Amino acid sequence: MTIRNRVLLCLMLLGLPAALWLAFLAEAPNRLVSGQGQPLAHYLAGPRYLLLLPLIAWLAAVFARPSPRWQLCIIACSGAWLGGLTWLAGDAARSIAQTASPLARTSLGGAFWLLCLLGWLAAGDATARLPSSWVRRGQRQLWALLPLLPVLCLLASGQLDELSLLKEYHNRREVFTDALVAHLTLVLGALLPTLALGLPLGWSLYHRPLRQGPVLAVLNLVQTLPAIALFGLLIGPLAALAAAWPALGELGIQGVGAAPALIALTLYALLPITRSVLSGLVQVPATAREAATAMGLNGWQLFRQLELPLALPVLLAGLRLTVIQLIGLAMLAALVGAGGLGTLMFQGLASSALDLILLGVLPAAALTLLVDAGFKHWAANLKGALP
């Protein structure tokens, strides 16, 4: 038999040791104890073995002749696999909760996360193999998110409420909501001044090439500073400003809080935005500029009608990386009292509560996935609209 899908075969082989030796769930008497891990086989009995049917379909796809229908089958099986694993974890947690103490916790183990990741990667590989005639322009990234729908349905239905991660969420619902809003506010609050500074700065550097070296060197220097160090460096000057001019302190410009976080995030985001504007303008053909100038377009018209549309795909790529970078760096803003999802993460680290850490980390990871898929979808549609 000829192996026709080596990627899927490698993913299945990687998942085998995870299923056999890593803990699928960890049962603990309370939230602060790591608990005793149990492998996947411990929770499989009777009809639950039907959850392994997607593996049979995947194995058949490894040796089948590649075709769009087989790729759709892999995507569907990936959704069934993710949904089945999630349902099994939630069902096992409910069974444990019926006999255990109210303080007992059932946490997701390493095998669960690894097996889900491998299943999602299988769906992503199958989506990438679909021909363009089967997937509309700009929708390939959205197809890769389809296997997550069963998990979202289980989450919305309350089937997973007995898992430790969901118990942490229900116990801190208001705190989580405030942290999420603060996180999004930090990202948006840093993105707006970044665009206001980076767009004209990139345009200026393109028209004044002699300034590119010094300016980019300064922006690169900011990137080399660790984020925690930059947050710390801003505390002293901002605290001194608030002490010298109390009105600034009343406006929120203090050594701790949102001010140092927003300034640091903006400084970090300036380089990718500026470089993307500069790179986008550089790749505009000189002949197109000459033709537009000959037609009587002035500087602003040339930029608005020619340079910006042609440079927009590169600019969107830089904007996508910038937003993803801001989502990650905003996790550290909690260290200077700016709030955000990093607050939950650091609280979990301080109390050695793994599920509390995940409560802060997983939403940030989900935000990056949504931003990545959204920008890629937008860029693909824009590319199809350009002549």
mmCIF file of N, CA, C and O in Angstrom, residues 69-109:
data_model
loop_
_atom_site.group_PDB
_atom_site.id
_atom_site.type_symbol
_atom_site.label_atom_id
_atom_site.label_comp_id
_atom_site.label_asym_id
_atom_site.label_seq_id
_atom_site.Cartn_x
_atom_site.Cartn_y
_atom_site.Cartn_z
ATOM 1 N N ARG A 69 -12.821 15.305 -2.073
ATOM 2 C CA ARG A 69 -13.781 14.647 -1.178
ATOM 3 C C ARG A 69 -13.081 14.042 0.030
ATOM 4 O O ARG A 69 -13.613 14.058 1.148
ATOM 5 N N TRP A 70 -11.897 13.476 -0.177
ATOM 6 C CA TRP A 70 -11.152 12.924 0.953
ATOM 7 C C TRP A 70 -10.711 14.033 1.903
ATOM 8 O O TRP A 70 -10.688 13.846 3.125
ATOM 9 N N GLN A 71 -10.363 15.191 1.358
ATOM 10 C CA GLN A 71 -9.971 16.303 2.220
ATOM 11 C C GLN A 71 -11.154 16.788 3.048
ATOM 12 O O GLN A 71 -11.012 17.100 4.245
ATOM 13 N N LEU A 72 -12.340 16.825 2.445
ATOM 14 C CA LEU A 72 -13.532 17.195 3.198
ATOM 15 C C LEU A 72 -13.834 16.151 4.278
ATOM 16 O O LEU A 72 -14.302 16.496 5.375
ATOM 17 N N CYS A 73 -13.572 14.884 3.955
ATOM 18 C CA CYS A 73 -13.768 13.824 4.938
ATOM 19 C C CYS A 73 -12.827 14.008 6.133
ATOM 20 O O CYS A 73 -13.231 13.826 7.287
ATOM 21 N N ILE A 74 -11.586 14.384 5.852
ATOM 22 C CA ILE A 74 -10.622 14.616 6.938
ATOM 23 C C ILE A 74 -11.072 15.782 7.813
ATOM 24 O O ILE A 74 -10.994 15.723 9.050
ATOM 25 N N ILE A 75 -11.566 16.858 7.184
ATOM 26 C CA ILE A 75 -12.042 18.010 7.949
ATOM 27 C C ILE A 75 -13.226 17.619 8.828
ATOM 28 O O ILE A 75 -13.302 17.982 10.015
ATOM 29 N N ALA A 76 -14.174 16.858 8.254
ATOM 30 C CA ALA A 76 -15.336 16.418 9.028
ATOM 31 C C ALA A 76 -14.917 15.503 10.180
ATOM 32 O O ALA A 76 -15.431 15.630 11.307
ATOM 33 N N CYS A 77 -13.977 14.607 9.911
ATOM 34 C CA CYS A 77 -13.502 13.710 10.973
ATOM 35 C C CYS A 77 -12.744 14.484 12.054
ATOM 36 O O CYS A 77 -12.792 14.115 13.228
ATOM 37 N N SER A 78 -12.071 15.539 11.659
ATOM 38 C CA SER A 78 -11.374 16.364 12.649
ATOM 39 C C SER A 78 -12.374 17.032 13.582
ATOM 40 O O SER A 78 -12.168 17.100 14.798
ATOM 41 N N GLY A 79 -13.481 17.531 13.008
ATOM 42 C CA GLY A 79 -14.521 18.106 13.847
ATOM 43 C C GLY A 79 -15.128 17.076 14.789
ATOM 44 O O GLY A 79 -15.374 17.355 15.968
ATOM 45 N N ALA A 80 -15.363 15.861 14.259
ATOM 46 C CA ALA A 80 -15.900 14.791 15.105
ATOM 47 C C ALA A 80 -14.900 14.393 16.189
ATOM 48 O O ALA A 80 -15.286 14.101 17.328
ATOM 49 N N TRP A 81 -13.630 14.392 15.837
ATOM 50 C CA TRP A 81 -12.583 14.034 16.804
ATOM 51 C C TRP A 81 -12.501 15.066 17.927
ATOM 52 O O TRP A 81 -12.484 14.715 19.112
ATOM 53 N N LEU A 82 -12.468 16.346 17.572
ATOM 54 C CA LEU A 82 -12.399 17.397 18.585
ATOM 55 C C LEU A 82 -13.658 17.399 19.457
ATOM 56 O O LEU A 82 -13.583 17.521 20.687
ATOM 57 N N GLY A 83 -14.808 17.276 18.798
ATOM 58 C CA GLY A 83 -16.044 17.236 19.561
ATOM 59 C C GLY A 83 -16.146 16.012 20.454
ATOM 60 O O GLY A 83 -16.609 16.101 21.596
ATOM 61 N N GLY A 84 -15.700 14.854 19.949
ATOM 62 C CA GLY A 84 -15.754 13.631 20.740
ATOM 63 C C GLY A 84 -14.849 13.688 21.962
ATOM 64 O O GLY A 84 -15.245 13.298 23.064
ATOM 65 N N LEU A 85 -13.618 14.171 21.769
ATOM 66 C CA LEU A 85 -12.696 14.279 22.900
ATOM 67 C C LEU A 85 -13.225 15.249 23.948
ATOM 68 O O LEU A 85 -13.149 14.990 25.155
ATOM 69 N N THR A 86 -13.786 16.368 23.484
ATOM 70 C CA THR A 86 -14.307 17.364 24.420
ATOM 71 C C THR A 86 -15.519 16.822 25.170
ATOM 72 O O THR A 86 -15.658 17.020 26.388
ATOM 73 N N TRP A 87 -16.425 16.133 24.442
ATOM 74 C CA TRP A 87 -17.588 15.538 25.114
ATOM 75 C C TRP A 87 -17.154 14.496 26.139
ATOM 76 O O TRP A 87 -17.700 14.444 27.244
ATOM 77 N N LEU A 88 -16.157 13.677 25.768
ATOM 78 C CA LEU A 88 -15.681 12.649 26.691
ATOM 79 C C LEU A 88 -15.123 13.275 27.967
ATOM 80 O O LEU A 88 -15.386 12.793 29.077
ATOM 81 N N ALA A 89 -14.367 14.349 27.821
ATOM 82 C CA ALA A 89 -13.810 15.019 28.996
ATOM 83 C C ALA A 89 -14.918 15.594 29.872
ATOM 84 O O ALA A 89 -14.902 15.454 31.100
ATOM 85 N N GLY A 90 -15.904 16.242 29.254
ATOM 86 C CA GLY A 90 -16.999 16.796 30.029
ATOM 87 C C GLY A 90 -17.859 15.734 30.693
ATOM 88 O O GLY A 90 -18.288 15.889 31.848
ATOM 89 N N ASP A 91 -18.113 14.629 29.976
ATOM 90 C CA ASP A 91 -18.916 13.550 30.540
ATOM 91 C C ASP A 91 -18.193 12.881 31.710
ATOM 92 O O ASP A 91 -18.808 12.561 32.737
ATOM 93 N N ALA A 92 -16.898 12.656 31.562
ATOM 94 C CA ALA A 92 -16.123 12.064 32.656
ATOM 95 C C ALA A 92 -16.101 12.997 33.866
ATOM 96 O O ALA A 92 -16.196 12.543 35.015
ATOM 97 N N ALA A 93 -15.988 14.306 33.625
ATOM 98 C CA ALA A 93 -15.986 15.258 34.738
ATOM 99 C C ALA A 93 -17.327 15.253 35.464
ATOM 100 O O ALA A 93 -17.381 15.354 36.701
ATOM 101 N N ARG A 94 -18.426 15.114 34.725
ATOM 102 C CA ARG A 94 -19.737 15.041 35.381
ATOM 103 C C ARG A 94 -19.869 13.771 36.215
ATOM 104 O O ARG A 94 -20.434 13.794 37.318
ATOM 105 N N SER A 95 -19.367 12.649 35.703
ATOM 106 C CA SER A 95 -19.433 11.397 36.451
ATOM 107 C C SER A 95 -18.619 11.481 37.741
ATOM 108 O O SER A 95 -19.053 10.998 38.799
ATOM 109 N N ILE A 96 -17.452 12.103 37.663
ATOM 110 C CA ILE A 96 -16.606 12.247 38.855
ATOM 111 C C ILE A 96 -17.263 13.172 39.868
ATOM 112 O O ILE A 96 -17.222 12.938 41.079
ATOM 113 N N ALA A 97 -17.912 14.251 39.383
ATOM 114 C CA ALA A 97 -18.531 15.226 40.285
ATOM 115 C C ALA A 97 -19.682 14.630 41.086
ATOM 116 O O ALA A 97 -19.995 15.113 42.176
ATOM 117 N N GLN A 98 -20.332 13.587 40.569
ATOM 118 C CA GLN A 98 -21.466 12.980 41.269
ATOM 119 C C GLN A 98 -21.049 12.236 42.529
ATOM 120 O O GLN A 98 -21.855 12.066 43.446
ATOM 121 N N THR A 99 -19.800 11.779 42.566
ATOM 122 C CA THR A 99 -19.338 10.996 43.723
ATOM 123 C C THR A 99 -18.249 11.690 44.526
ATOM 124 O O THR A 99 -17.966 11.286 45.646
ATOM 125 N N ALA A 100 -17.652 12.715 43.980
ATOM 126 C CA ALA A 100 -16.518 13.364 44.652
ATOM 127 C C ALA A 100 -16.999 14.545 45.495
ATOM 128 O O ALA A 100 -18.168 14.942 45.466
ATOM 129 N N SER A 101 -16.067 15.126 46.230
ATOM 130 C CA SER A 101 -16.344 16.291 47.050
ATOM 131 C C SER A 101 -16.628 17.509 46.175
ATOM 132 O O SER A 101 -16.122 17.606 45.045
ATOM 133 N N PRO A 102 -17.423 18.467 46.659
ATOM 134 C CA PRO A 102 -17.672 19.686 45.873
ATOM 135 C C PRO A 102 -16.398 20.469 45.568
ATOM 136 O O PRO A 102 -16.361 21.261 44.612
ATOM 137 N N LEU A 103 -15.350 20.245 46.366
ATOM 138 C CA LEU A 103 -14.084 20.931 46.117
ATOM 139 C C LEU A 103 -13.231 20.232 45.079
ATOM 140 O O LEU A 103 -12.204 20.769 44.651
ATOM 141 N N ALA A 104 -13.612 19.016 44.675
ATOM 142 C CA ALA A 104 -12.809 18.245 43.727
ATOM 143 C C ALA A 104 -12.787 18.929 42.367
ATOM 144 O O ALA A 104 -13.730 19.628 41.979
ATOM 145 N N ARG A 105 -11.696 18.734 41.665
ATOM 146 C CA ARG A 105 -11.510 19.332 40.352
ATOM 147 C C ARG A 105 -11.066 18.269 39.351
ATOM 148 O O ARG A 105 -10.266 17.383 39.674
ATOM 149 N N THR A 106 -11.599 18.380 38.139
ATOM 150 C CA THR A 106 -11.188 17.520 37.030
ATOM 151 C C THR A 106 -10.595 18.416 35.956
ATOM 152 O O THR A 106 -11.318 19.198 35.319
ATOM 153 N N SER A 107 -9.295 18.311 35.755
ATOM 154 C CA SER A 107 -8.581 19.192 34.828
ATOM 155 C C SER A 107 -8.231 18.447 33.547
ATOM 156 O O SER A 107 -8.045 17.228 33.545
ATOM 157 N N LEU A 108 -8.145 19.192 32.477
ATOM 158 C CA LEU A 108 -7.733 18.628 31.195
ATOM 159 C C LEU A 108 -6.235 18.368 31.218
ATOM 160 O O LEU A 108 -5.444 19.235 31.595
ATOM 161 N N GLY A 109 -5.855 17.163 30.794
ATOM 162 C CA GLY A 109 -4.453 16.774 30.826
ATOM 163 C C GLY A 109 -3.727 17.037 29.522
ATOM 164 O O GLY A 109 -4.309 17.501 28.525
#
